[in-house]
Amino acid sequence: MIKLHDLQFVPFIAEDEITTAIDKLAVRFNQDLEDKNPLFIGVLNGAFMFASEVIKRFKFDCEVSFVKMSSYQGTQTTNQVNELIGLNEEVWGRTIVVLEDIVDTGNTIEVLSKLLTDKGCKDIKIATLFFKEEAYTKKINIDYFGFKIPNKFIVGYGLDYNGLGRNLTEVYQLKSSNMTNLVLFGPPGAGKGTQAEVLKQKYDLVHISTGDVFRYNIKNATELGTLAKSYIDKGQLVPDEVTINMLNAEVDKNPDAKGFIFDGFPRTEAQADSLAKLLDSKGADVSAMVALEVDDEVLVQRLLERGKTSGRPDDADENVIRNRIKVYYDETAILKKYYQKEDKYFGVDGVGGINEITDRLSTVIDKL
Ligand code: AMP
């Protein structure tokens, strides 16, 4: 996630996907325009990056010009299209390729096309990297597009939000929800439950501990409890399908939540993927994985100590405890990489006083 001015944006189209789309467009330009000596007209400011990438892939004679028009103010498109500045080339009788970063209502290209037609252009082709077909209200044919995208506000790859974001090499979309969703991570005994209790008050979030939900179901001898018990007693993971369905149901019980603290979930990549999907369906995402880092031997001692009062059978047996820690490193620790790839992993020292550790976690959360 990135922040530009007051708004948050989440990744939408990756750089390699954009490159592939431009490669494909370039193949078509090279086929269609080989002996036409086209004049490429990039529409500033947004199209500078797209124009440069397309034009450097064109293998035949061509000319390049840039014009300036603007139809955007903030995130709302306006009907006002400014005048055209900067076209000094002779366009009469020529083949023109208008290069746009994005076509939405089509106001800009409609005005530009008319202007170019009035100046006697022979053939005007419209090429845009992004095409918001749903928002398009004009009749002019869009000859080339890289991506058809839904009617969302996007930034990056030349496109801006009030001046910022043009330099981003991938495309981001406006985050449609301002939920804060934390994955509280760390091995068993790291103190996730304790910290979750504090953080949920402090940030007004809903705390979901999958371990607690399983234990509740075991205590009440539900079908889910019976199913989960055999795994939990051995310190193994409950199968993904069961856990994911349960988690989805818990999230759906809280439609008005400002956000969630996920404690003990996700524990596998499949769970992480399903969480991303679930949150995406609410226009939200995982804000961060905050991980409590604690040494193994400290964990074993803490859990044995907790076992004296917690009544949890999986805390009473050192072998089960060690198996849970092993499962964490074998199966769960890969999620660190998963969230690191998204720049969302934050490790926090989990040894110290409760308040001290809360402060460390808050320093991370307050910056999100
Ligand atoms: P916890 O209270 O988080 O230590 O979880 C206790 C036990 O519940 C684990 O050892 C697993 O058997 C099971 N469990 C909790 N969360 C999950 C999960 N996300 N995926 C699979 N099993 C889980």
mmCIF file of C-alpha atoms and ligand atoms in Angstrom:
data_model
loop_
_atom_site.group_PDB
_atom_site.id
_atom_site.type_symbol
_atom_site.label_atom_id
_atom_site.label_comp_id
_atom_site.label_asym_id
_atom_site.label_seq_id
_atom_site.Cartn_x
_atom_site.Cartn_y
_atom_site.Cartn_z
ATOM 1 C CA MET A 1 0.000 0.000 0.000
ATOM 2 C CA ILE A 2 1.154 3.549 -0.675
ATOM 3 C CA LYS A 3 -0.081 6.948 0.429
ATOM 4 C CA LEU A 4 -0.312 9.990 -1.847
ATOM 5 C CA HIS A 5 -1.469 13.194 -0.173
ATOM 6 C CA ASP A 6 -4.451 12.085 1.954
ATOM 7 C CA LEU A 7 -5.351 8.891 0.088
ATOM 8 C CA GLN A 8 -4.197 5.299 0.242
ATOM 9 C CA PHE A 9 -3.655 3.193 -2.857
ATOM 10 C CA VAL A 10 -3.185 -0.545 -3.267
ATOM 11 C CA PRO A 11 -1.311 -2.374 -6.067
ATOM 12 C CA PHE A 12 -3.443 -3.002 -9.136
ATOM 13 C CA ILE A 13 -1.345 -3.811 -12.229
ATOM 14 C CA ALA A 14 2.254 -5.006 -11.903
ATOM 15 C CA GLU A 15 5.105 -3.616 -13.981
ATOM 16 C CA ASP A 16 5.710 -6.857 -15.897
ATOM 17 C CA GLU A 17 2.047 -7.012 -16.934
ATOM 18 C CA ILE A 18 2.320 -3.456 -18.263
ATOM 19 C CA THR A 19 5.496 -4.311 -20.150
ATOM 20 C CA THR A 20 3.827 -7.346 -21.729
ATOM 21 C CA ALA A 21 0.831 -5.267 -22.807
ATOM 22 C CA ILE A 22 3.086 -2.613 -24.361
ATOM 23 C CA ASP A 23 5.130 -5.281 -26.154
ATOM 24 C CA LYS A 24 1.921 -6.569 -27.713
ATOM 25 C CA LEU A 25 0.803 -3.101 -28.777
ATOM 26 C CA ALA A 26 4.230 -2.451 -30.295
ATOM 27 C CA VAL A 27 3.958 -5.591 -32.423
ATOM 28 C CA ARG A 28 0.706 -4.280 -33.839
ATOM 29 C CA PHE A 29 2.139 -0.791 -34.476
ATOM 30 C CA ASN A 30 5.070 -2.313 -36.337
ATOM 31 C CA GLN A 31 2.678 -4.366 -38.479
ATOM 32 C CA ASP A 32 0.114 -1.638 -39.140
ATOM 33 C CA LEU A 33 2.306 1.435 -39.603
ATOM 34 C CA GLU A 34 5.469 0.175 -41.275
ATOM 35 C CA ASP A 35 5.488 2.505 -44.291
ATOM 36 C CA LYS A 36 3.167 5.220 -43.015
ATOM 37 C CA ASN A 37 5.754 7.528 -41.379
ATOM 38 C CA PRO A 38 3.292 8.110 -38.534
ATOM 39 C CA LEU A 39 3.287 11.092 -36.215
ATOM 40 C CA PHE A 40 2.947 9.838 -32.649
ATOM 41 C CA ILE A 41 1.231 12.439 -30.507
ATOM 42 C CA GLY A 42 1.581 11.827 -26.788
ATOM 43 C CA VAL A 43 -0.938 13.569 -24.567
ATOM 44 C CA LEU A 44 0.825 15.167 -21.603
ATOM 45 C CA ASN A 45 1.376 14.811 -18.772
ATOM 46 C CA GLY A 46 0.045 11.315 -18.167
ATOM 47 C CA ALA A 47 1.165 9.622 -21.381
ATOM 48 C CA PHE A 48 4.885 10.430 -21.155
ATOM 49 C CA MET A 49 5.887 7.009 -19.839
ATOM 50 C CA PHE A 50 3.604 4.994 -22.099
ATOM 51 C CA ALA A 51 4.618 7.089 -25.124
ATOM 52 C CA SER A 52 8.295 6.590 -24.464
ATOM 53 C CA GLU A 53 7.925 2.830 -24.061
ATOM 54 C CA VAL A 54 5.822 2.431 -27.203
ATOM 55 C CA ILE A 55 7.882 4.716 -29.403
ATOM 56 C CA LYS A 56 11.197 3.093 -28.544
ATOM 57 C CA ARG A 57 9.767 -0.229 -29.744
ATOM 58 C CA PHE A 58 8.730 1.243 -33.148
ATOM 59 C CA LYS A 59 11.247 0.121 -35.760
ATOM 60 C CA PHE A 60 10.400 2.370 -38.747
ATOM 61 C CA ASP A 61 10.476 6.076 -39.595
ATOM 62 C CA CYS A 62 8.196 8.126 -37.396
ATOM 63 C CA GLU A 63 7.901 11.536 -35.782
ATOM 64 C CA VAL A 64 7.004 12.378 -32.243
ATOM 65 C CA SER A 65 5.141 15.270 -30.732
ATOM 66 C CA PHE A 66 3.508 15.978 -27.408
ATOM 67 C CA VAL A 67 0.419 18.017 -26.713
ATOM 68 C CA LYS A 68 -1.122 19.114 -23.490
ATOM 69 C CA MET A 69 -4.753 18.835 -22.473
ATOM 70 C CA SER A 70 -6.228 18.015 -19.158
ATOM 71 C CA SER A 71 -9.627 16.701 -18.154
ATOM 72 C CA TYR A 72 -8.948 15.686 -14.573
ATOM 73 C CA GLN A 73 -9.310 17.467 -11.300
ATOM 74 C CA GLY A 74 -8.674 15.339 -8.218
ATOM 75 C CA THR A 75 -10.382 11.966 -8.430
ATOM 76 C CA GLN A 76 -13.458 13.273 -10.230
ATOM 77 C CA THR A 77 -13.514 13.629 -13.975
ATOM 78 C CA THR A 78 -14.952 16.936 -15.098
ATOM 79 C CA ASN A 79 -16.623 17.781 -18.351
ATOM 80 C CA GLN A 80 -14.264 20.671 -18.898
ATOM 81 C CA VAL A 81 -11.483 19.904 -21.356
ATOM 82 C CA ASN A 82 -8.758 22.503 -21.683
ATOM 83 C CA GLU A 83 -7.306 23.760 -24.905
ATOM 84 C CA LEU A 84 -4.633 22.025 -26.929
ATOM 85 C CA ILE A 85 -1.089 23.332 -26.560
ATOM 86 C CA GLY A 86 2.108 22.371 -28.321
ATOM 87 C CA LEU A 87 1.252 20.940 -31.728
ATOM 88 C CA ASN A 88 3.766 22.541 -34.109
ATOM 89 C CA GLU A 89 4.056 19.747 -36.676
ATOM 90 C CA GLU A 90 2.269 19.762 -39.995
ATOM 91 C CA VAL A 91 -0.492 17.203 -39.691
ATOM 92 C CA TRP A 92 -2.296 17.624 -43.026
ATOM 93 C CA GLY A 93 -2.617 14.330 -44.862
ATOM 94 C CA ARG A 94 -0.707 12.377 -42.232
ATOM 95 C CA THR A 95 -1.287 9.245 -40.225
ATOM 96 C CA ILE A 96 -1.515 10.219 -36.590
ATOM 97 C CA VAL A 97 -1.341 7.923 -33.565
ATOM 98 C CA VAL A 98 -2.668 9.626 -30.464
ATOM 99 C CA LEU A 99 -1.044 8.098 -27.384
ATOM 100 C CA GLU A 100 -3.092 8.410 -24.220
ATOM 101 C CA ASP A 101 -2.374 7.038 -20.778
ATOM 102 C CA ILE A 102 -6.057 6.538 -20.030
ATOM 103 C CA VAL A 103 -9.386 6.979 -21.787
ATOM 104 C CA ASP A 104 -12.423 7.186 -19.565
ATOM 105 C CA THR A 105 -15.308 9.469 -20.579
ATOM 106 C CA GLY A 106 -13.500 10.141 -23.841
ATOM 107 C CA ASN A 107 -13.816 13.948 -23.633
ATOM 108 C CA THR A 108 -10.149 14.555 -24.289
ATOM 109 C CA ILE A 109 -9.828 12.323 -27.321
ATOM 110 C CA GLU A 110 -13.077 13.623 -28.782
ATOM 111 C CA VAL A 111 -11.800 17.212 -28.698
ATOM 112 C CA LEU A 112 -8.357 16.207 -29.877
ATOM 113 C CA SER A 113 -9.733 14.136 -32.762
ATOM 114 C CA LYS A 114 -11.925 16.972 -33.910
ATOM 115 C CA LEU A 115 -9.025 19.393 -33.808
ATOM 116 C CA LEU A 116 -6.826 17.049 -35.804
ATOM 117 C CA THR A 117 -9.579 16.324 -38.331
ATOM 118 C CA ASP A 118 -10.101 20.076 -38.790
ATOM 119 C CA LYS A 119 -6.389 20.372 -39.550
ATOM 120 C CA GLY A 120 -6.771 17.795 -42.334
ATOM 121 C CA CYS A 121 -5.240 14.635 -40.847
ATOM 122 C CA LYS A 122 -5.674 11.685 -43.157
ATOM 123 C CA ASP A 123 -5.963 8.976 -40.565
ATOM 124 C CA ILE A 124 -6.221 9.281 -36.786
ATOM 125 C CA LYS A 125 -5.643 6.243 -34.630
ATOM 126 C CA ILE A 126 -6.287 6.292 -30.910
ATOM 127 C CA ALA A 127 -4.051 4.231 -28.630
ATOM 128 C CA THR A 128 -4.403 4.176 -24.882
ATOM 129 C CA LEU A 129 -2.695 2.153 -22.204
ATOM 130 C CA PHE A 130 -5.802 1.997 -20.030
ATOM 131 C CA PHE A 131 -9.378 2.033 -21.260
ATOM 132 C CA LYS A 132 -12.294 2.480 -18.870
ATOM 133 C CA GLU A 133 -14.872 1.092 -21.226
ATOM 134 C CA GLU A 134 -17.719 1.403 -18.688
ATOM 135 C CA ALA A 135 -17.154 5.137 -18.361
ATOM 136 C CA TYR A 136 -16.694 5.774 -22.095
ATOM 137 C CA THR A 137 -19.472 7.893 -23.583
ATOM 138 C CA LYS A 138 -18.133 8.748 -27.057
ATOM 139 C CA LYS A 139 -18.376 7.186 -30.497
ATOM 140 C CA ILE A 140 -14.753 7.461 -31.611
ATOM 141 C CA ASN A 141 -13.188 4.064 -32.033
ATOM 142 C CA ILE A 142 -10.379 3.128 -29.639
ATOM 143 C CA ASP A 143 -7.999 1.428 -32.069
ATOM 144 C CA TYR A 144 -5.438 0.181 -29.568
ATOM 145 C CA PHE A 145 -5.571 -0.364 -25.837
ATOM 146 C CA GLY A 146 -3.301 -2.106 -23.348
ATOM 147 C CA PHE A 147 -5.861 -2.883 -20.657
ATOM 148 C CA LYS A 148 -9.584 -2.541 -20.246
ATOM 149 C CA ILE A 149 -10.070 -1.558 -16.609
ATOM 150 C CA PRO A 150 -13.123 -1.067 -14.410
ATOM 151 C CA ASN A 151 -14.192 2.442 -13.457
ATOM 152 C CA LYS A 152 -11.645 2.903 -10.659
ATOM 153 C CA PHE A 153 -9.302 5.756 -9.887
ATOM 154 C CA ILE A 154 -5.756 4.679 -10.659
ATOM 155 C CA VAL A 155 -2.277 6.203 -10.292
ATOM 156 C CA GLY A 156 1.225 5.305 -11.442
ATOM 157 C CA TYR A 157 2.933 4.779 -14.778
ATOM 158 C CA GLY A 158 2.409 8.415 -15.689
ATOM 159 C CA LEU A 159 -0.967 8.862 -13.999
ATOM 160 C CA ASP A 160 -1.215 11.099 -10.964
ATOM 161 C CA TYR A 161 -3.335 12.042 -8.026
ATOM 162 C CA ASN A 162 -3.023 15.816 -7.648
ATOM 163 C CA GLY A 163 0.481 15.769 -9.077
ATOM 164 C CA LEU A 164 1.871 12.755 -7.238
ATOM 165 C CA GLY A 165 2.399 9.164 -8.339
ATOM 166 C CA ARG A 166 3.465 9.642 -11.977
ATOM 167 C CA ASN A 167 6.863 8.089 -11.319
ATOM 168 C CA LEU A 168 5.490 4.792 -9.989
ATOM 169 C CA THR A 169 6.422 1.919 -12.285
ATOM 170 C CA GLU A 170 3.345 -0.080 -11.439
ATOM 171 C CA VAL A 171 -0.281 0.960 -11.267
ATOM 172 C CA TYR A 172 -2.198 1.379 -8.029
ATOM 173 C CA GLN A 173 -5.903 1.754 -7.397
ATOM 174 C CA LEU A 174 -7.601 3.839 -4.773
ATOM 175 C CA LYS A 175 -8.172 1.839 -1.647
ATOM 176 C CA SER A 176 -11.921 1.799 -1.310
ATOM 177 C CA SER A 177 -11.984 1.071 2.380
ATOM 178 C CA ASN A 178 -9.991 2.543 5.210
ATOM 179 C CA MET A 179 -10.123 -0.582 7.333
ATOM 180 C CA THR A 180 -7.038 -1.429 9.341
ATOM 181 C CA ASN A 181 -6.460 -5.152 9.147
ATOM 182 C CA LEU A 182 -3.569 -6.519 11.133
ATOM 183 C CA VAL A 183 -2.152 -9.988 10.978
ATOM 184 C CA LEU A 184 -0.589 -10.563 14.365
ATOM 185 C CA PHE A 185 2.109 -13.088 13.774
ATOM 186 C CA GLY A 186 4.624 -15.063 15.730
ATOM 187 C CA PRO A 187 5.237 -18.520 17.153
ATOM 188 C CA PRO A 188 2.966 -20.032 19.814
ATOM 189 C CA GLY A 189 3.636 -18.334 23.124
ATOM 190 C CA ALA A 190 4.933 -15.118 21.550
ATOM 191 C CA GLY A 191 2.210 -13.115 23.312
ATOM 192 C CA LYS A 192 -0.166 -12.567 20.400
ATOM 193 C CA GLY A 193 -3.298 -13.080 22.486
ATOM 194 C CA THR A 194 -2.172 -10.702 25.215
ATOM 195 C CA GLN A 195 -1.216 -7.975 22.766
ATOM 196 C CA ALA A 196 -4.352 -8.473 20.671
ATOM 197 C CA GLU A 197 -6.497 -7.726 23.741
ATOM 198 C CA VAL A 198 -4.691 -4.413 24.258
ATOM 199 C CA LEU A 199 -4.563 -3.430 20.596
ATOM 200 C CA LYS A 200 -8.228 -4.145 19.921
ATOM 201 C CA GLN A 201 -9.202 -1.588 22.592
ATOM 202 C CA LYS A 202 -6.635 0.921 21.515
ATOM 203 C CA TYR A 203 -7.525 0.840 17.798
ATOM 204 C CA ASP A 204 -11.183 -0.234 18.021
ATOM 205 C CA LEU A 205 -10.642 -3.400 16.019
ATOM 206 C CA VAL A 206 -12.326 -6.793 16.123
ATOM 207 C CA HIS A 207 -10.026 -9.533 17.393
ATOM 208 C CA ILE A 208 -10.367 -12.951 15.775
ATOM 209 C CA SER A 209 -8.245 -15.717 17.228
ATOM 210 C CA THR A 210 -8.747 -18.903 15.241
ATOM 211 C CA GLY A 211 -7.315 -20.910 18.168
ATOM 212 C CA ASP A 212 -9.937 -19.378 20.511
ATOM 213 C CA VAL A 213 -12.754 -20.092 18.050
ATOM 214 C CA PHE A 214 -11.615 -23.721 17.775
ATOM 215 C CA ARG A 215 -11.387 -24.059 21.581
ATOM 216 C CA TYR A 216 -14.869 -22.560 21.965
ATOM 217 C CA ASN A 217 -16.195 -25.128 19.508
ATOM 218 C CA ILE A 218 -14.401 -27.981 21.249
ATOM 219 C CA LYS A 219 -15.830 -26.881 24.609
ATOM 220 C CA ASN A 220 -19.325 -26.781 23.150
ATOM 221 C CA ALA A 221 -18.798 -30.080 21.341
ATOM 222 C CA THR A 222 -19.852 -28.707 17.961
ATOM 223 C CA GLU A 223 -19.189 -30.566 14.741
ATOM 224 C CA LEU A 224 -16.372 -28.151 13.969
ATOM 225 C CA GLY A 225 -14.919 -28.683 17.455
ATOM 226 C CA THR A 226 -14.905 -32.449 17.076
ATOM 227 C CA LEU A 227 -13.231 -32.175 13.714
ATOM 228 C CA ALA A 228 -10.546 -29.745 14.913
ATOM 229 C CA LYS A 229 -9.778 -31.454 18.221
ATOM 230 C CA SER A 230 -7.755 -34.334 16.820
ATOM 231 C CA TYR A 231 -5.389 -31.942 15.058
ATOM 232 C CA ILE A 232 -5.109 -29.445 17.886
ATOM 233 C CA ASP A 233 -4.320 -32.094 20.476
ATOM 234 C CA LYS A 234 -1.295 -33.156 18.435
ATOM 235 C CA GLY A 235 -0.198 -29.583 17.790
ATOM 236 C CA GLN A 236 -0.901 -29.932 14.056
ATOM 237 C CA LEU A 237 -2.701 -27.489 11.814
ATOM 238 C CA VAL A 238 -6.402 -27.931 11.210
ATOM 239 C CA PRO A 239 -6.993 -28.408 7.426
ATOM 240 C CA ASP A 240 -7.167 -25.184 5.410
ATOM 241 C CA GLU A 241 -10.674 -25.651 4.091
ATOM 242 C CA VAL A 242 -12.133 -25.977 7.585
ATOM 243 C CA THR A 243 -10.130 -23.068 8.966
ATOM 244 C CA ILE A 244 -10.806 -20.761 6.035
ATOM 245 C CA ASN A 245 -14.571 -21.342 6.124
ATOM 246 C CA MET A 246 -14.589 -20.677 9.838
ATOM 247 C CA LEU A 247 -12.558 -17.481 9.488
ATOM 248 C CA ASN A 248 -14.783 -16.170 6.681
ATOM 249 C CA ALA A 249 -17.841 -16.762 8.852
ATOM 250 C CA GLU A 250 -16.236 -14.909 11.782
ATOM 251 C CA VAL A 251 -15.402 -11.915 9.573
ATOM 252 C CA ASP A 252 -18.928 -11.860 8.141
ATOM 253 C CA LYS A 253 -20.351 -11.664 11.661
ATOM 254 C CA ASN A 254 -18.816 -8.171 11.928
ATOM 255 C CA PRO A 255 -19.967 -6.201 8.873
ATOM 256 C CA ASP A 256 -19.381 -2.826 10.530
ATOM 257 C CA ALA A 257 -15.888 -3.511 11.830
ATOM 258 C CA LYS A 258 -13.322 -0.758 11.378
ATOM 259 C CA GLY A 259 -10.823 -3.525 10.928
ATOM 260 C CA PHE A 260 -9.620 -6.812 12.340
ATOM 261 C CA ILE A 261 -6.752 -8.262 14.293
ATOM 262 C CA PHE A 262 -6.162 -11.721 12.896
ATOM 263 C CA ASP A 263 -4.443 -13.767 15.558
ATOM 264 C CA GLY A 264 -3.299 -17.225 14.521
ATOM 265 C CA PHE A 265 -4.493 -16.708 10.941
ATOM 266 C CA PRO A 266 -3.228 -17.035 8.250
ATOM 267 C CA ARG A 267 -0.900 -19.924 9.007
ATOM 268 C CA THR A 268 -0.472 -21.210 5.423
ATOM 269 C CA GLU A 269 -0.111 -19.600 2.026
ATOM 270 C CA ALA A 270 -3.566 -20.856 0.998
ATOM 271 C CA GLN A 271 -5.008 -19.119 4.063
ATOM 272 C CA ALA A 272 -3.141 -15.910 3.204
ATOM 273 C CA ASP A 273 -4.492 -16.010 -0.373
ATOM 274 C CA SER A 274 -8.018 -16.574 0.847
ATOM 275 C CA LEU A 275 -7.717 -13.720 3.347
ATOM 276 C CA ALA A 276 -6.569 -11.374 0.573
ATOM 277 C CA LYS A 277 -9.576 -12.401 -1.517
ATOM 278 C CA LEU A 278 -12.013 -11.983 1.353
ATOM 279 C CA LEU A 279 -10.733 -8.499 2.212
ATOM 280 C CA ASP A 280 -10.562 -7.510 -1.448
ATOM 281 C CA SER A 281 -14.268 -8.284 -1.736
ATOM 282 C CA LYS A 282 -14.747 -5.581 0.912
ATOM 283 C CA GLY A 283 -12.459 -3.126 -0.913
ATOM 284 C CA ALA A 284 -9.863 -3.649 1.802
ATOM 285 C CA ASP A 285 -6.595 -5.483 2.274
ATOM 286 C CA VAL A 286 -4.176 -6.681 4.917
ATOM 287 C CA SER A 287 -2.592 -3.483 6.223
ATOM 288 C CA ALA A 288 0.371 -5.196 7.837
ATOM 289 C CA MET A 289 1.725 -8.345 9.351
ATOM 290 C CA VAL A 290 3.194 -7.439 12.725
ATOM 291 C CA ALA A 291 5.306 -10.264 14.064
ATOM 292 C CA LEU A 292 6.413 -10.832 17.626
ATOM 293 C CA GLU A 293 9.887 -12.317 17.570
ATOM 294 C CA VAL A 294 10.790 -14.518 20.538
ATOM 295 C CA ASP A 295 13.497 -17.115 21.065
ATOM 296 C CA ASP A 296 12.366 -20.806 21.039
ATOM 297 C CA GLU A 297 13.499 -21.706 24.536
ATOM 298 C CA VAL A 298 11.754 -18.643 25.958
ATOM 299 C CA LEU A 299 8.598 -19.815 24.176
ATOM 300 C CA VAL A 300 8.770 -23.328 25.623
ATOM 301 C CA GLN A 301 9.207 -21.959 29.161
ATOM 302 C CA ARG A 302 6.367 -19.444 28.704
ATOM 303 C CA LEU A 303 3.970 -22.104 27.380
ATOM 304 C CA LEU A 304 4.787 -24.618 30.118
ATOM 305 C CA GLU A 305 4.168 -21.849 32.646
ATOM 306 C CA ARG A 306 0.890 -20.895 30.935
ATOM 307 C CA GLY A 307 -0.109 -24.582 30.865
ATOM 308 C CA LYS A 308 -0.235 -24.630 34.653
ATOM 309 C CA THR A 309 -3.267 -22.323 34.603
ATOM 310 C CA SER A 310 -4.635 -22.174 31.028
ATOM 311 C CA GLY A 311 -6.219 -25.614 31.098
ATOM 312 C CA ARG A 312 -5.062 -26.034 27.484
ATOM 313 C CA PRO A 313 -3.944 -29.618 26.897
ATOM 314 C CA ASP A 314 -1.640 -28.415 24.100
ATOM 315 C CA ASP A 315 0.226 -26.231 26.650
ATOM 316 C CA ALA A 316 0.714 -29.036 29.170
ATOM 317 C CA ASP A 317 2.944 -31.355 27.150
ATOM 318 C CA GLU A 318 6.437 -30.213 26.191
ATOM 319 C CA ASN A 319 6.466 -32.496 23.120
ATOM 320 C CA VAL A 320 3.246 -30.949 21.809
ATOM 321 C CA ILE A 321 4.633 -27.478 22.512
ATOM 322 C CA ARG A 322 7.825 -28.256 20.608
ATOM 323 C CA ASN A 323 5.755 -29.699 17.751
ATOM 324 C CA ARG A 324 3.679 -26.502 17.569
ATOM 325 C CA ILE A 325 6.861 -24.445 17.358
ATOM 326 C CA LYS A 326 8.232 -26.816 14.705
ATOM 327 C CA VAL A 327 4.987 -26.560 12.699
ATOM 328 C CA TYR A 328 5.306 -22.791 12.953
ATOM 329 C CA TYR A 329 8.786 -22.825 11.411
ATOM 330 C CA ASP A 330 8.025 -25.584 8.872
ATOM 331 C CA GLU A 331 4.648 -24.427 7.634
ATOM 332 C CA THR A 332 3.871 -20.945 8.869
ATOM 333 C CA ALA A 333 7.105 -18.962 8.848
ATOM 334 C CA ILE A 334 6.974 -18.825 4.993
ATOM 335 C CA LEU A 335 4.272 -16.218 5.410
ATOM 336 C CA LYS A 336 6.949 -13.780 6.501
ATOM 337 C CA LYS A 337 8.233 -13.856 2.903
ATOM 338 C CA TYR A 338 4.669 -13.645 1.585
ATOM 339 C CA TYR A 339 4.054 -10.328 3.328
ATOM 340 C CA GLN A 340 7.627 -9.094 2.892
ATOM 341 C CA LYS A 341 7.042 -9.269 -0.865
ATOM 342 C CA GLU A 342 4.147 -6.862 -0.377
ATOM 343 C CA ASP A 343 6.231 -4.628 1.923
ATOM 344 C CA LYS A 344 3.865 -5.434 4.743
ATOM 345 C CA TYR A 345 6.049 -7.372 7.185
ATOM 346 C CA PHE A 346 7.120 -5.698 10.406
ATOM 347 C CA GLY A 347 9.111 -7.659 12.971
ATOM 348 C CA VAL A 348 8.896 -6.525 16.591
ATOM 349 C CA ASP A 349 10.945 -7.736 19.550
ATOM 350 C CA GLY A 350 8.486 -9.785 21.639
ATOM 351 C CA VAL A 351 10.599 -9.995 24.795
ATOM 352 C CA GLY A 352 9.963 -7.447 27.564
ATOM 353 C CA GLY A 353 7.095 -5.975 29.562
ATOM 354 C CA ILE A 354 3.561 -6.024 28.107
ATOM 355 C CA ASN A 355 3.390 -2.212 27.812
ATOM 356 C CA GLU A 356 6.815 -2.025 26.313
ATOM 357 C CA ILE A 357 5.833 -4.514 23.590
ATOM 358 C CA THR A 358 2.512 -2.718 22.971
ATOM 359 C CA ASP A 359 4.498 0.492 22.430
ATOM 360 C CA ARG A 360 6.722 -1.248 19.899
ATOM 361 C CA LEU A 361 3.674 -2.574 18.039
ATOM 362 C CA SER A 362 1.923 0.813 18.159
ATOM 363 C CA THR A 363 4.927 2.514 16.589
ATOM 364 C CA VAL A 364 4.413 0.270 13.560
ATOM 365 C CA ILE A 365 0.608 0.512 13.478
ATOM 366 C CA ASP A 366 0.536 4.314 13.846
ATOM 367 C CA LYS A 367 2.559 4.650 10.659
ATOM 368 C CA LEU A 368 0.200 2.537 8.524
HETATM 369 P P1 AMP B 1 -3.323 -21.029 18.812
HETATM 370 O O1 AMP B 1 -4.279 -20.737 19.904
HETATM 371 O O2 AMP B 1 -3.270 -19.928 17.762
HETATM 372 O O3 AMP B 1 -1.948 -21.418 19.307
HETATM 373 O O4 AMP B 1 -3.895 -22.295 18.006
HETATM 374 C C1 AMP B 1 -4.046 -23.558 18.644
HETATM 375 C C2 AMP B 1 -4.217 -24.643 17.605
HETATM 376 O O5 AMP B 1 -5.385 -24.395 16.821
HETATM 377 C C3 AMP B 1 -3.091 -24.772 16.601
HETATM 378 O O6 AMP B 1 -2.000 -25.529 17.093
HETATM 379 C C4 AMP B 1 -3.804 -25.455 15.442
HETATM 380 O O7 AMP B 1 -3.989 -26.820 15.703
HETATM 381 C C5 AMP B 1 -5.181 -24.808 15.468
HETATM 382 N N1 AMP B 1 -5.216 -23.607 14.626
HETATM 383 C C6 AMP B 1 -5.374 -22.322 15.032
HETATM 384 N N2 AMP B 1 -5.341 -21.471 13.990
HETATM 385 C C7 AMP B 1 -5.142 -22.229 12.887
HETATM 386 C C8 AMP B 1 -4.990 -21.944 11.517
HETATM 387 N N3 AMP B 1 -5.017 -20.678 11.047
HETATM 388 N N4 AMP B 1 -4.813 -22.974 10.662
HETATM 389 C C9 AMP B 1 -4.788 -24.254 11.109
HETATM 390 N N5 AMP B 1 -4.882 -24.594 12.388
HETATM 391 C C10 AMP B 1 -5.068 -23.592 13.291
#
